[in-house]
């Protein structure tokens, strides 16, 4: 189902009263405690919750975006170009990339209903104007929860709150050690990727290194502090990128791992997931290099 079809289904769904047909249904679940954490006396945590009103851009389940990941969009519909202009001029180059997930209300339901899930605050990094529309380079900054929808004319907009991991100070040394291993694995995998046969115009810097570098940088000034994850959390997402020569099966597996990573609220758990993926990717690339060397001979 295309994004346009998805949105059209949402806006015409009979689950909304007529005057609210522009809103998307959200499950009645509590908002995760994603917030900015500050250490105070006796190592207690003070939660400072904030919200932002931002444009929302919906995608299908196969297009989840994780923090640190980059993506290029071709926007050409009038409503999405309006969203772009709003984001640039009044929203500090920010909007929300989120997934519309079809859900079942009941066995007797005749129309689809949707839940808004896997929201990711994105920063606009570059805009290239075209004869038709624009190419927009975006970067995932941090996870968000859409707490309520504000409207849909000319584009969806809503109030969003940050979602961040629960940081466990008792295992901070373990997390630091695991991060060191993950960074080393990313660099090793990147070195292997470069050795694979690739088109001449391919960039030597892989998506993995690109995400790793972005994760290690200081938060951009335009990004609201409470919406920007900790360094540890950012690094735990950096490995969730496609690698050179991935098969459709490998890309599908990556998609499932990204969905799991977005649900996880524990940094160590996500680091372990990422390390497992790294080991599989290193083995896969090493095998492809071995086959490649046989072909050369």
Short mmCIF file of C-alpha atoms in Angstrom, two decimals:
data_model
loop_
_atom_site.label_atom_id
_atom_site.label_comp_id
_atom_site.label_asym_id
_atom_site.label_seq_id
_atom_site.Cartn_x
_atom_site.Cartn_y
_atom_site.Cartn_z
CA UNK A 1 0.00 0.00 0.00
CA UNK A 2 1.43 3.40 -0.97
CA UNK A 3 1.70 6.26 1.52
CA UNK A 4 -0.94 8.22 -0.38
CA UNK A 5 -3.37 5.28 -0.26
CA UNK A 6 -2.56 4.81 3.42
CA UNK A 7 -3.38 8.42 4.26
CA UNK A 8 -6.54 8.41 2.13
CA UNK A 9 -7.76 5.33 4.02
CA UNK A 10 -7.07 7.02 7.34
CA UNK A 11 -8.83 10.24 6.46
CA UNK A 12 -11.93 8.43 5.20
CA UNK A 13 -12.12 5.85 7.99
CA UNK A 14 -15.51 5.54 9.64
CA UNK A 15 -13.97 5.29 13.12
CA UNK A 16 -13.83 9.11 13.26
CA UNK A 17 -16.74 11.48 13.85
CA UNK A 18 -17.32 13.57 10.72
CA UNK A 19 -15.75 16.70 12.22
CA UNK A 20 -12.60 14.75 13.17
CA UNK A 21 -12.05 12.70 10.01
CA UNK A 22 -8.67 14.41 9.63
CA UNK A 23 -7.39 12.81 12.81
CA UNK A 24 -5.67 9.44 13.09
CA UNK A 25 -6.74 6.93 15.71
CA UNK A 26 -4.19 6.30 18.49
CA UNK A 27 -4.50 3.36 20.90
CA UNK A 28 -5.47 4.37 24.42
CA UNK A 29 -2.08 3.60 25.93
CA UNK A 30 -0.04 5.67 28.32
CA UNK A 31 2.76 7.82 26.95
CA UNK A 32 6.19 6.29 27.64
CA UNK A 33 8.33 8.30 30.01
CA UNK A 34 10.64 9.62 27.35
CA UNK A 35 12.17 12.72 28.83
CA UNK A 36 15.30 14.64 29.59
CA UNK A 37 17.01 13.23 32.67
CA UNK A 38 19.09 15.30 35.07
CA UNK A 39 21.11 13.90 37.99
CA UNK A 40 20.32 15.52 41.36
CA UNK A 41 21.31 14.81 44.96
CA UNK A 42 21.47 11.17 46.06
CA UNK A 43 21.53 10.12 42.40
CA UNK A 44 17.80 10.66 42.00
CA UNK A 45 16.45 11.57 38.60
CA UNK A 46 14.30 14.56 37.92
CA UNK A 47 12.12 14.15 34.85
CA UNK A 48 11.60 17.26 32.78
CA UNK A 49 8.87 16.48 30.26
CA UNK A 50 8.43 18.65 27.19
CA UNK A 51 6.32 18.52 24.07
CA UNK A 52 6.53 20.02 20.59
CA UNK A 53 3.89 20.74 17.98
CA UNK A 54 5.35 19.51 14.68
CA UNK A 55 4.40 18.44 11.15
CA UNK A 56 4.01 14.67 10.78
CA UNK A 57 4.99 12.65 7.72
CA UNK A 58 3.53 9.10 7.62
CA UNK A 59 5.09 5.97 6.11
CA UNK A 60 4.27 2.28 5.82
CA UNK A 61 5.61 -0.39 8.19
CA UNK A 62 8.43 -1.25 5.78
CA UNK A 63 9.97 2.22 6.11
CA UNK A 64 10.72 2.68 9.80
CA UNK A 65 13.47 5.23 10.50
CA UNK A 66 15.76 4.91 13.54
CA UNK A 67 17.80 7.62 15.28
CA UNK A 68 21.19 8.31 13.57
CA UNK A 69 19.86 6.96 10.24
CA UNK A 70 19.88 9.18 7.16
CA UNK A 71 17.34 9.06 4.36
CA UNK A 72 16.56 11.01 1.18
CA UNK A 73 12.95 11.80 0.35
CA UNK A 74 11.51 13.04 -2.93
CA UNK A 75 8.65 15.32 -1.92
CA UNK A 76 6.42 16.57 -4.74
CA UNK A 77 2.80 16.57 -3.53
CA UNK A 78 1.56 20.04 -2.55
CA UNK A 79 0.76 19.02 1.04
CA UNK A 80 4.24 17.58 1.60
CA UNK A 81 5.92 20.63 0.08
CA UNK A 82 3.83 22.74 2.47
CA UNK A 83 5.07 20.53 5.31
CA UNK A 84 8.65 21.10 4.15
CA UNK A 85 8.25 24.88 4.10
CA UNK A 86 6.68 24.89 7.56
CA UNK A 87 9.51 22.75 8.94
CA UNK A 88 12.20 25.01 7.47
CA UNK A 89 10.66 28.38 8.27
CA UNK A 90 9.01 27.84 11.64
CA UNK A 91 10.04 24.47 13.11
CA UNK A 92 13.86 24.71 13.19
CA UNK A 93 14.22 22.22 10.29
CA UNK A 94 12.34 19.53 12.22
CA UNK A 95 9.36 17.26 11.58
CA UNK A 96 8.33 13.74 12.60
CA UNK A 97 8.70 10.61 10.49
CA UNK A 98 6.22 8.02 11.77
CA UNK A 99 4.67 4.70 10.85
CA UNK A 100 0.98 4.13 10.22
CA UNK A 101 0.38 0.57 11.31
CA UNK A 102 -2.87 -1.11 10.17
CA UNK A 103 -4.65 -2.62 13.18
CA UNK A 104 -7.74 -4.78 13.61
CA UNK A 105 -10.65 -3.37 15.60
CA UNK A 106 -12.82 -6.47 15.40
CA UNK A 107 -13.46 -9.44 13.17
CA UNK A 108 -16.60 -7.73 11.83
CA UNK A 109 -14.85 -4.47 10.92
CA UNK A 110 -15.19 -3.65 7.23
CA UNK A 111 -12.72 -0.74 7.10
CA UNK A 112 -9.09 -0.46 8.09
CA UNK A 113 -7.97 1.39 11.19
CA UNK A 114 -4.48 2.62 11.89
CA UNK A 115 -2.21 3.22 14.86
CA UNK A 116 0.55 5.82 14.84
CA UNK A 117 3.79 4.10 15.88
CA UNK A 118 7.57 4.33 15.74
CA UNK A 119 7.79 8.09 15.57
CA UNK A 120 11.24 9.56 14.95
CA UNK A 121 12.07 13.26 15.19
CA UNK A 122 14.10 14.17 12.11
CA UNK A 123 16.40 17.05 11.23
CA UNK A 124 16.47 18.37 7.68
CA UNK A 125 20.13 18.30 6.59
CA UNK A 126 19.81 19.38 2.97
CA UNK A 127 17.19 20.42 0.42
CA UNK A 128 17.71 20.25 -3.33
CA UNK A 129 14.96 22.00 -5.28
CA UNK A 130 13.85 20.23 -8.45
CA UNK A 131 11.60 21.12 -11.37
CA UNK A 132 9.06 18.88 -9.69
CA UNK A 133 9.29 18.95 -5.90
CA UNK A 134 12.47 18.63 -3.88
CA UNK A 135 15.00 16.05 -2.70
CA UNK A 136 15.19 16.29 1.09
CA UNK A 137 17.98 14.70 3.12
CA UNK A 138 16.88 13.94 6.68
CA UNK A 139 18.52 12.46 9.77
CA UNK A 140 16.75 10.61 12.57
CA UNK A 141 17.46 12.38 15.88
CA UNK A 142 15.40 10.64 18.56
CA UNK A 143 12.27 8.63 19.22
CA UNK A 144 8.99 10.40 19.93
CA UNK A 145 5.45 9.50 20.92
CA UNK A 146 2.55 11.26 19.20
CA UNK A 147 0.35 12.24 22.14
CA UNK A 148 -2.40 13.87 20.08
CA UNK A 149 -3.16 14.94 16.54
CA UNK A 150 -3.79 18.62 15.88
CA UNK A 151 -5.00 18.58 12.28
CA UNK A 152 -4.49 17.41 8.71
CA UNK A 153 -4.89 20.48 6.50
CA UNK A 154 -2.79 20.76 4.45
CA UNK A 155 -0.67 18.09 6.21
CA UNK A 156 -0.81 16.07 9.40
CA UNK A 157 0.47 17.80 12.53
CA UNK A 158 0.54 16.82 16.17
CA UNK A 159 1.91 17.19 19.66
CA UNK A 160 4.85 14.89 20.31
CA UNK A 161 6.85 13.94 23.41
CA UNK A 162 10.34 12.43 23.61
CA UNK A 163 10.99 8.76 24.34
CA UNK A 164 14.38 7.87 25.83
CA UNK A 165 15.95 4.82 27.43
CA UNK A 166 15.96 4.24 31.16
CA UNK A 167 19.63 4.69 32.02
CA UNK A 168 20.98 2.16 34.53
CA UNK A 169 23.90 3.66 36.45
CA UNK A 170 24.67 0.30 38.06
CA UNK A 171 25.81 -1.16 34.72
CA UNK A 172 27.27 2.00 33.18
CA UNK A 173 30.73 0.38 32.99
CA UNK A 174 29.27 -2.61 31.15
CA UNK A 175 27.51 -0.29 28.72
CA UNK A 176 30.76 1.60 28.09
CA UNK A 177 32.55 -1.68 27.38
CA UNK A 178 29.80 -2.88 25.04
CA UNK A 179 29.85 0.43 23.17
CA UNK A 180 33.60 0.11 22.61
CA UNK A 181 33.06 -3.36 21.13
CA UNK A 182 30.23 -2.11 18.92
CA UNK A 183 32.27 0.81 17.58
CA UNK A 184 35.16 -1.51 16.77
CA UNK A 185 32.78 -3.91 15.00
CA UNK A 186 31.30 -1.07 12.93
CA UNK A 187 34.77 0.05 11.84
CA UNK A 188 35.78 -3.53 10.99
CA UNK A 189 32.62 -4.10 8.96
CA UNK A 190 33.10 -0.80 7.16
CA UNK A 191 36.65 -1.81 6.19
CA UNK A 192 35.30 -5.06 4.75
CA UNK A 193 32.53 -3.25 2.85
CA UNK A 194 35.02 -1.02 1.06
CA UNK A 195 36.78 -4.10 -0.34
CA UNK A 196 33.63 -5.36 -2.03
CA UNK A 197 33.13 -4.67 -5.72
CA UNK A 198 30.95 -1.61 -6.10
CA UNK A 199 30.04 0.96 -8.76
CA UNK A 200 32.71 3.61 -9.31
CA UNK A 201 30.46 6.40 -8.05
CA UNK A 202 29.78 4.65 -4.71
CA UNK A 203 30.86 6.55 -1.61
CA UNK A 204 33.72 5.01 0.33
CA UNK A 205 32.20 6.13 3.60
CA UNK A 206 29.47 3.62 4.39
CA UNK A 207 26.16 4.38 6.07
CA UNK A 208 27.49 2.70 9.19
CA UNK A 209 30.43 5.09 9.58
CA UNK A 210 28.21 8.02 8.69
CA UNK A 211 25.74 7.16 11.45
CA UNK A 212 28.52 6.44 13.92
CA UNK A 213 30.11 9.83 13.31
CA UNK A 214 26.78 11.61 13.66
CA UNK A 215 26.01 9.75 16.90
CA UNK A 216 29.35 10.80 18.41
CA UNK A 217 28.95 14.50 17.54
CA UNK A 218 27.49 17.06 19.91
CA UNK A 219 23.71 17.59 19.58
CA UNK A 220 22.82 20.15 16.90
CA UNK A 221 21.94 23.54 18.38
CA UNK A 222 18.51 23.52 16.74
CA UNK A 223 17.50 20.24 18.39
CA UNK A 224 15.51 20.51 21.63
CA UNK A 225 17.73 19.03 24.37
CA UNK A 226 15.00 16.90 25.92
CA UNK A 227 14.36 15.26 22.52
CA UNK A 228 18.01 14.33 21.92
CA UNK A 229 19.01 10.90 23.31
CA UNK A 230 22.11 10.27 25.39
CA UNK A 231 25.38 9.41 23.65
CA UNK A 232 25.01 5.78 24.71
CA UNK A 233 21.52 5.53 23.28
CA UNK A 234 22.51 7.19 20.01
CA UNK A 235 25.43 4.79 19.56
CA UNK A 236 23.20 1.79 20.24
CA UNK A 237 21.20 2.70 17.10
CA UNK A 238 24.18 3.42 14.83
CA UNK A 239 24.69 -0.20 13.73
CA UNK A 240 21.15 -0.56 12.36
CA UNK A 241 22.03 0.38 8.79
CA UNK A 242 21.99 -1.57 5.51
CA UNK A 243 25.38 -2.84 4.36
CA UNK A 244 26.82 -3.22 0.87
CA UNK A 245 25.44 -6.04 -1.24
CA UNK A 246 22.58 -6.87 1.14
CA UNK A 247 20.10 -9.42 -0.19
CA UNK A 248 16.35 -8.87 0.10
CA UNK A 249 16.31 -11.41 2.91
CA UNK A 250 19.03 -9.50 4.79
CA UNK A 251 17.20 -6.21 4.31
CA UNK A 252 13.98 -7.76 5.63
CA UNK A 253 15.88 -9.04 8.67
CA UNK A 254 17.31 -5.55 9.25
CA UNK A 255 13.81 -4.12 9.10
CA UNK A 256 12.66 -6.44 11.88
CA UNK A 257 15.70 -5.58 14.01
CA UNK A 258 14.99 -1.87 13.58
CA UNK A 259 11.41 -2.36 14.77
CA UNK A 260 12.68 -4.23 17.83
CA UNK A 261 15.25 -1.52 18.53
CA UNK A 262 12.56 1.18 18.45
CA UNK A 263 10.51 -0.73 21.03
CA UNK A 264 13.42 -1.39 23.41
CA UNK A 265 13.74 0.97 26.39
CA UNK A 266 17.02 -0.42 27.74
CA UNK A 267 20.32 0.69 26.16
CA UNK A 268 22.21 -2.50 27.04
CA UNK A 269 19.51 -4.67 25.50
CA UNK A 270 19.69 -2.68 22.27
CA UNK A 271 23.49 -2.82 22.24
CA UNK A 272 23.34 -6.61 22.45
CA UNK A 273 20.84 -6.69 19.58
CA UNK A 274 23.14 -4.47 17.51
CA UNK A 275 26.20 -6.57 18.30
CA UNK A 276 24.40 -9.71 17.17
CA UNK A 277 23.52 -8.01 13.89
CA UNK A 278 27.11 -6.81 13.47
CA UNK A 279 28.50 -10.33 13.89
CA UNK A 280 26.11 -11.68 11.27
CA UNK A 281 26.96 -8.88 8.84
CA UNK A 282 30.72 -9.33 9.28
CA UNK A 283 30.39 -13.05 8.58
CA UNK A 284 28.22 -12.36 5.53
CA UNK A 285 30.59 -9.75 4.04
CA UNK A 286 33.61 -11.95 4.74
CA UNK A 287 31.93 -14.81 2.84
CA UNK A 288 31.11 -12.52 -0.09
CA UNK A 289 34.72 -11.30 -0.19
CA UNK A 290 35.92 -14.91 -0.29
CA UNK A 291 33.65 -15.63 -3.26
CA UNK A 292 34.76 -12.41 -4.90
CA UNK A 293 38.44 -13.41 -4.59
CA UNK A 294 37.70 -16.78 -6.24
CA UNK A 295 36.02 -14.99 -9.17
CA UNK A 296 39.05 -12.76 -9.61
CA UNK A 297 41.33 -15.77 -9.79
#
